[in-house]
Each structure stands twice: as structure tokens, then as C-alpha cells.
Amino acid sequence: MWRIPEATWILRRRVFARHMMVFGTRSALRLPPKSHLNNFSSFFCSQSLTLCESDPKYQHRLKKVQKLEDLLNRGRTITARRFLKSLFLSKTTFSSLCELHAHVSKPLFSDTLLWLCSVSKMLNEATDLYFSMRKDGFLPSTRSVNRLLRTLVASRHFEKTLSVFADVVDSDIQPDVITYGKAVQAAVMLKDLDKGFDLVSSMEKEGLGPYVFAYNLILGGLCKVRRIKDARKLFDEMIRRNIAPNTVTCNTLIDGYCKVGELEEAFGFKERMKELNVECNLVTYNCLLSGLCGSGRVEEARKVLLEMEGCGFLPCGFLSVVFDGHSNVAGDHSFFDGKEIMIDERTYCILLNGLCRVGRIEKAEEVLAKLVHNGVTPSRISYNILVNAYCEEGDVKKATLAIEEMEERGLQPNRITFNTLISKFCETGEVDQAETWVKRMIEKDVSPTVETYNSLIHGYGQRGHFVRSFEILEEMEKAGIKPNVISYGSLINCLCKDRKLLDAEIVLADMIGRGVSPNAEIYNMLIEASFALSKLKDAFRFFDEMVQGGIDATLVTYNTMINGLGRNERVKEAEDLALQMVGKGCNPDVVTYNSLISGYAKSVNTQKCIELYDKMKMVGIKPTIGTFHPLIYACRKVGLAEVERMFQEMLQMDLIPDRFVYNEMIYSYAEYGNVLKAVSLHQQMLDQGVDSDKVTYNCLILAYLRDRRVSEIKHIVDDMKAKGLVPKADTYNILVKGHCDLKDFNGAYFWYREMTDGGLLLNARMCSLLISGLREEGMLLEAQIVSSELSSRTE
């Protein structure tokens, strides 16, 4: 094939590139009438077409290419983009861009075509063309490559971005700062920060750095994954290397500190900006406001707002609107002297959200109304904040009123608005209301999303209406919305809680068959349900299936397995699994230890419980109140002194006893006949605002019986009833047995009669004990009655 001399090719490429610099505007290309580029079709067509010129197909293709070239010559870039897309959508002229390239391939035209496809967001075609050019030995220009990379990143094709970049580096194409910048950005978005660091290092070796933009990208990536210490080290490295940080650099770190709750560091860094001669901007203040409001420290936002007023980011007096007494919209309407004010939407939305987070929703509404009165245009986001706040408080009526006000102001509710309310109705079991709002959503031309359907699936599943949940899955698919892992997960979770393990497994098979991969959370649900039903083989089968499917077991997975094994008295296997999890990179946490202690407590191995308790403290894991539940129970088997020691250690750790702990302690004192301490602890329990339950009263009854204070027992039972706690069989069994043990068979018979009159049955062994006692006391009639009633139960 004849080729143009290299020097001529370079010259023409340079001329064409200069004219193409203004592509992307409507008047992109303006060539002189007699420019040699007006003969461009002869340049790439007459010499390089592989088809015979007399072939009709060749002629047809030639006309199309000439038309494309003509559009470019006349600067009609947008029309050229549409025409290019139509060529491949029709599949009649060229089936692919690579086919066009194969027939009319000259470097200048191919490079132009690559640029045009990139700006037209024809990503697959552009990427294929790039690699086709490289295969044919043509080097795309850096400018065209950068345009391709920029479009790939903007379209979130990060892996493809890195693939193209890797090829660029291996070629003779000279990557520049933009080329590397897009590669770094792609690596950061993929959370491959090591790759990002390598790229920055390579960039500097090529003499293209250090460059603050690349460092800012890495800083942003580190902060996004909450590696704030590493981000600070990188910033300090920038300073050491004399890379001047800019406002974006500092804002990134301030936002990172705020998001991990280190607000003092964030404010300290803001002061550091003055030393670095870097100006704060609106984003700086918004980050600080968001940090304060997100932590519920709304009152501390005063100083930031005052400073923002001083910098001109807020109108004077705004601080008083938010915090002081100028919030009555019907009152002082001249607070801003009737002038329309301009306030950044994000700023006032952060404040509205902050007020709502601390329960001051009405205040948030007042602030918004005041701003609207003074010319601020409310946004959907501001109203969505109010709708969400009222829903979180459970006040759906006010949430619907906020939506109505939103519509009155000409703001159309969006999917977030509707989904928030629908989700709340489903959460409270008002699925009929949820369905009504879905219909209204559709009437307002807002299409239901996967989140909408997921709320309905969960809502119906919680109520046990699984048929409707399955119907919704089908409705989703008919609407062209593919159910996701949450859709199936909600249904599986509800089925598991309803002990319908087989149905849950069928749903699992269905989701896999439809191409939706289950995650660890779904397997955790299935494993927990299996243990709850004592189906240990199924639990292990799900665990193995999960691992074999390439899904890593999480800490929650191991804890679920360990807890389930302990509950089913296979605690040795549970401890072995705890050792295995360490080898898999999962370190035991407080839940792990609590589960193991609970398992050994159930198997009455107090010594092992204490060993595990000591070990968790030794490795730096602080016990929780849940640690002491099984621990105190286990120590009862050793003696009261050990129980008291554990109770005191718990108090020294500033752990507040809950009802379970109080009941265990009261029972321990009752069991050892120390009624005074039992009663004293019960009073302490009430003083701490912990209400008694049936277990508490049962323990107190036992304590009084052990201390032979039978005359006071009726008062306890009466108090129990007064609290709305109706005695059941367990309470009456304690009463009857306790009186029998004290040879007070008259008292035992009294409680027996109250029990049976209430429709409750005393167990057969206790009946026999009571009958024998009544006969010994000469209460033959009563003995005969109990005997007759017992006989009638066995007939």
C-alpha cells in the first residue's frame, strides 16, 4: 500500500490538530476555502480503500465517509457525532468502527475519528478503535488518548481506563499530566490506592511531577476509605517536597477528619491553612458545618456561621435566624430589610439536617420558611430532609404535609421523597398506605425504583404475606427493573425469621438462577435460621457453599457459627472455629467471646467461662454487659462470693446493670437465702429506672420462701398483678413448691386453687407432692379434689 512520506504526514497531522483544537463547540472547525484539508477525502479514501472503486458497496461507503469529512470541514461537530452514531446503529454501511478503520485507515483520519468517538461517548467503539490503530502500527495523539481516558473516567469505566493507559505507557505515545491524572483518578475510584501511589511515582520519574492534582486524588481516596492518618502522612510529605497544597487539598483533609469524627483536628487544620497561605472557601465551611451538625453539635455551629457571615458567604443576621428568637415568620418580616438573600443550598441544607438530627424539626421548618420569605428558593433536598426527619420520628402525617407544601411551592417530589415515605409505611406495617403512595408516585410521572419495590417486599415479608412479596418480585421484572441482592435478601430474611428455611433456600436458588449473586449477609441469615431450628448440618452446608462460591466469611459469619454451636451444646467446635477464623484474617471481637462464654455457661463449665473472660481482657477487648449475662449465671454454680466478685468488676467497668443482671443477682441471693440483699438490690433496680418483670417477681417470691416469710408473699404477688404482670404456671409452681417445702400445705392449696381457677395446670409431680402433704395434714377433702382434678386430666 502506498504511504505518504513521514514528514508530510507529520505536517498534515499538526495542521489538522491545530484546527481540531476547538472541537466541542458548535463552530468547531473553520477551514479556509482552499485548504488542502478540503481534499481530505482523497487523502484517506482514494489511496487506502481496499474495495474495488467500481464496487457499489465501495461507492456507498465512500459517500458516507465523504459526508462525515464534509461535516467536520464545515465545523458541524455535533451533526458529525450524530451521523457517526447512525452509521453504526444502522449496521448497513459499517458494522463496526474497526471495519471503517480497516477500509479508510490513515493516521490523521483515524486519530480524528478516535477523538470524535470519545466526545460522542461511543466508549466501546472508541476503545476498540484505539486498539485497532495500535495493532495497525498507528499512534494516536496524546490529545485523542486524553479525550478517550477523560470520557472513560466520566462514564465510570475505571478498569477500562487503566487498561488503555497501560497500553499507552507500553507504546511510543507520550503521556502527559492529564494522561497520568486520569489513570490515578481511575485507580482511586477502584480503591486501588497502591496502584495510585505507583502511578504518581511513575509520573514523577517521567519528569511530570510532583503535581498537586494527582496528590489530591490520592488524598481523596485515602479519606474515602477512612485512612485519615495515611492521608495526613501524604500531606506532610507534600510539604516536605515543597508541593504547595491548594484549597482542594486542605478541604479534602478537613472533610476526611469530619467524617471520622475528629472535629478538633479538622478545625486545627483550618487554622493551618492560614499558615500555608491557602484561602478557605465555601466548601471549607460547609465541611466543618457538616461535621458539627452530623455529630449533633449544632449549637457549636454558631462560631462557624458567624465567620461565614464575616467572609460574605452568608448574609448578615443569618445566625440569628437559625439560633435566636427571630424565627417567627409571622412576626418580624423585615429581619433582612426586605432584601432578597442568596445562600448556598448545601449550607442551609446542612443546617436543616443538623437541626432535625437533634430533634428540632419544627425549628428547621421555621428557618426554611424564614429563608423562603426572604427570597431563598427552597430545594427538593431541603424538603426531603424534613420528610425524612418526620418519618424517622414516626410522624408520617407531618411528613405528608411537608410533601404537600413542597408541591404548593412548585417542587415536584422525586424518587427519594416517595421512597422515604413508602419505606416508613412498610416499616410500620401500613403496606396498604405504601401501595397507595406507589400509585401516587406513578401518577406524578416518577417511576418506582428498585428501592421502592424492596421496601414493599420487606413490608409484606414482615407481616408474613409472602405471596404478595413474590408478586412484587414479578412486578419488578415486568417493569424492567431487575431485583437486586437487597430485594432477595429482604425476602430471605423475613422467611428465616418466620422459620421458613426451606422457602428461604428456594429463594436463594431463584436469585442465583437469575444472575444475582448472594452476599455474605444472605448466607449469615440462612446460617442463623438453621441454628435456630437446630439444623446444624444445614448451617455447615450453607457455610461451605458460601466459601466454595468465593464469598469470604465475615466476622459476623464466624460469630453466627460460634454462637449457634454454643447454643446447641457443641462449644468445643465453636472454640475450634474461633481459632480458625484468626487464620482467615478475622480477629475475634467481644461478640465472639460473649458467644463462647455463653456456650460454656450453658454446658456448666464455669472455669472455662472465667478463663475466656480473663483472656478477652488480656487481649484488650473490653467486656460488655452481654459478657456478664452468662458469666454471672455460670458463677452461681461456684458460689455467691464469685457472683458478687463479677458483679463488682462489672460496676468498676462503668457498665450499668440491666434487668437480666439484676434478676440473676436477686436469684443468687434468693437461692442462698439472703432475702435482705435480694430486696435491697430490687429497690436499687427500681431506683435506676429498671422495671421488674415476671422473672424478678419469681426471684423475690423464692427469696421470701427461703427466708420463711410466707406472710409477705401475697403482697408481692398482688404488687406483681398491679404492675400488669399476670402470674403464669412458672410463678404458681414456685409458690406451691415453696409452701410444700415449708410444710405449709394450706398455703400451697391456696395458690393451687388460684392457679386452677385461672385455667392453669400444676405439673403432675407437684400435684402428687401436694396430695401427699394435704393427706398428712388431714386435709382429705382438699387432697381428694386435687386427686380428682389430676385424674380428669389424664383421662
Phi, psi and omega in degrees: 000136180289136180236144176292142177306147187301318182299317179296320180298316180296317181298311181298323179296318180295317180296314182295320181297322180296317179290332183278354183300335183259015173302150178106347172252164184294329178258049192296314190234116179236102182261145174302146184307323184257021180297145178296342179286346176289346176259027187300326183297323178289332180297315184253349184259309189295334184264335195241354180292133183273341179282154176293137184297336180277351180290127180302324180295322177297314181298320180296315180294321180300317180297319181295316180294321178297322179294318179298317180295323181294319178298319179293318180299325183270008176075015181269067187297316182297317177297322179299320178298314180297319181295320179298316179297320182295329180299323185264334176292324182286330180064012183268326181268302177232130180282340179203164178294326180296326178294318177299315180299323182294330184267332185234034191284110165225144187309315185296313182291318179300317180296319177296318180297320178298316179298315183295318178295324181293313180290338178275001180060031173270073194294314180297315180297317182295318180294318178297319179296319180304308183291331176293318177299316181295323179295324180276003176088012179264140179257114174297153178288155177301323181298315180292321178298315180298323179295321178295313180297319180299317181291321178298316179295316180298330179267007175066029174266070191287321180294320178294326177301312181292328178294314178295317182299318180301321179291322179301314181297325181283350183260188177268006176292137182266101178293144177247193182300321181293317180303309179295320181302318180291325177293317177299316180300318179296317180297318180295318180295332176275002181062022176265077187289331176299318177298319179300315178298318179299319181295318178297319179297315179297321180301316181290325177296330179278003179079021183253015182211190356291148187229122188297328181299316181295318178297322179298322179297315180294318177302315179299319179295318179296317180293325181297325179264017173064027175267063189291328178294318178294324178296319180294322177298319179294321177297315179298325177295320177302316181296316180298327183266011178061033173269110187290117177291150176247186182299323179298318179303308184292319179298323179299315180290319179299315179296321178298314178299317181298320184288339175261008175083009180267071187290326180297320177296321180298313180292325176297323180289329176298320177294326179296331180300326179296317179297325182275000182059038177251126184281141171285145173235187183300323180298321179304309182293322179297323178297315180294317178299316180297321178296314180294311182293324179293335179266006180077013182261056185296320182299329181286352179285349181307311184298320180294316180297320179297319178293323178295322175299317181295329180274354179088007178280343176225149178290150178300135180098352182298322180303319181293326179298319185282318190250331188264198188276010182268047185248001180273103186298326182285350184264259187281094181273356185255021186300322177260023179058031176072005181275144174287138183244154178245122178227135178301133182301317182296323181299306184287334176290323175300316181292318178300315180296321179297316178298320180294323182296330180262016174083012181258059185291318180299321177297319178299318178297319180296316179299315180298317180297319179297317179296317180299318180300329182261022169098359178282128179277117180293156181244167174301321183300318181298317179287325177297327176298316180293317179300315180295320181296315179294323178295319179296328177280351180085012181259079184290336179296313178291329177297317179292326176295323177296322178294319179298316178297321178302314180292324178298331179273008176082015179260122181279122176303141179253188185298326180294318179302306183296316183297325179298313182290317179299318179299320180294316178300319179293322180297323181270005177083005180271064186292333177296317176296320179300315179297321178300318181286333173295318177298318179295323178302313180294320179299330180272014180061030173251114184287133175302143180254178178299328178293324178301308181295323179298322178297317180295317178302314181293319181299312178291324179297319179300328181271359179082012179270070188288331178300315179294324177300317178294323178298321180295322176302317179292321178298321178302311184295322177296328180278001179081016179253120182279124176302141180252189185296331179288322178304307181290323181298320178299317181292316179298319180299315180294320179295319179296317180293334178270010177064027177258069186295319181298316178297321179297321180291327177295319177297320177302313179297322180295316182294321178294319179297333180265010174084015177258116184279127176291153178250182182298324182300320181294316178295325177300320178299314182294322179294315179298317179297322179297316179294321180299331179264008182059029176261077187293326178298320178294321180300314179291326178296316178295322179297314180295319180298321180297309182294317180294335178278006177083014179261119182290132174293134181265176176301321179297321179301309181297319180296323177296317178296313183295316179295318180295318178295319179297318180296331181261023173060036174237056190289332178296318176296325178297318180292322176299319179294326177297326177288322180295323185296329179297320178294340179265009177087011178251112179275135179303143176242191183297327179294320178301308181296318178301320180294318179293316179299319179297319179297315180289329176296321179293327179270012175058044176247080185296322182300318180293323178300315182292322177299314180294323178298315179294322182293318182296324177293322182296324181272006174089017178263117183283127177298153176248177177299330178293337177293320186279345176302301180286332185294313179295321177301316181293323183290341176302330182287340182271316181154163184296327181298319180291323178298314181295324178298315179295321180297319179292320177298321178299316180294324179293337177274008181062030175267130183272124180299140174255184184300320181300314181295314179301316180298319179296319180292316179299318179296320180299315179295321179296318183296326180264011173075016180265079186292327181298316179290324178298314181293319180298316180293325177296319178294320177299320178301314180292321179297330180277002178081017178263116183286147176285150172236188182299323179297319179302310181296323177300320179293319179295318178301316179298318181299313181294323177295318180295332181266007178060028179262061187293334182294337183267353186292322181299325178296322179295314180296321179295320178295322178299314180294322180297332179277004180083013180260101183282123179301138177247189185302323183296320178295314182293326177299319178296316181297312182294313181296318181299316178292323177297318179298330179270006181063021177265074185287336175295314177296320179299318181293326178302312181288328176299315181296317179297324180294309183290325177296335178271006177084016180256153184245132174280143182293156188300321181296317179292325177300316180296319179297319180292317180300315179299316181296316180298322179293320179298325181277358180080013179269068189291322180297314179297319178299319180295321180297313180298317181298316180297317181293325178293319180296320182296334179285333184267352182284000000 
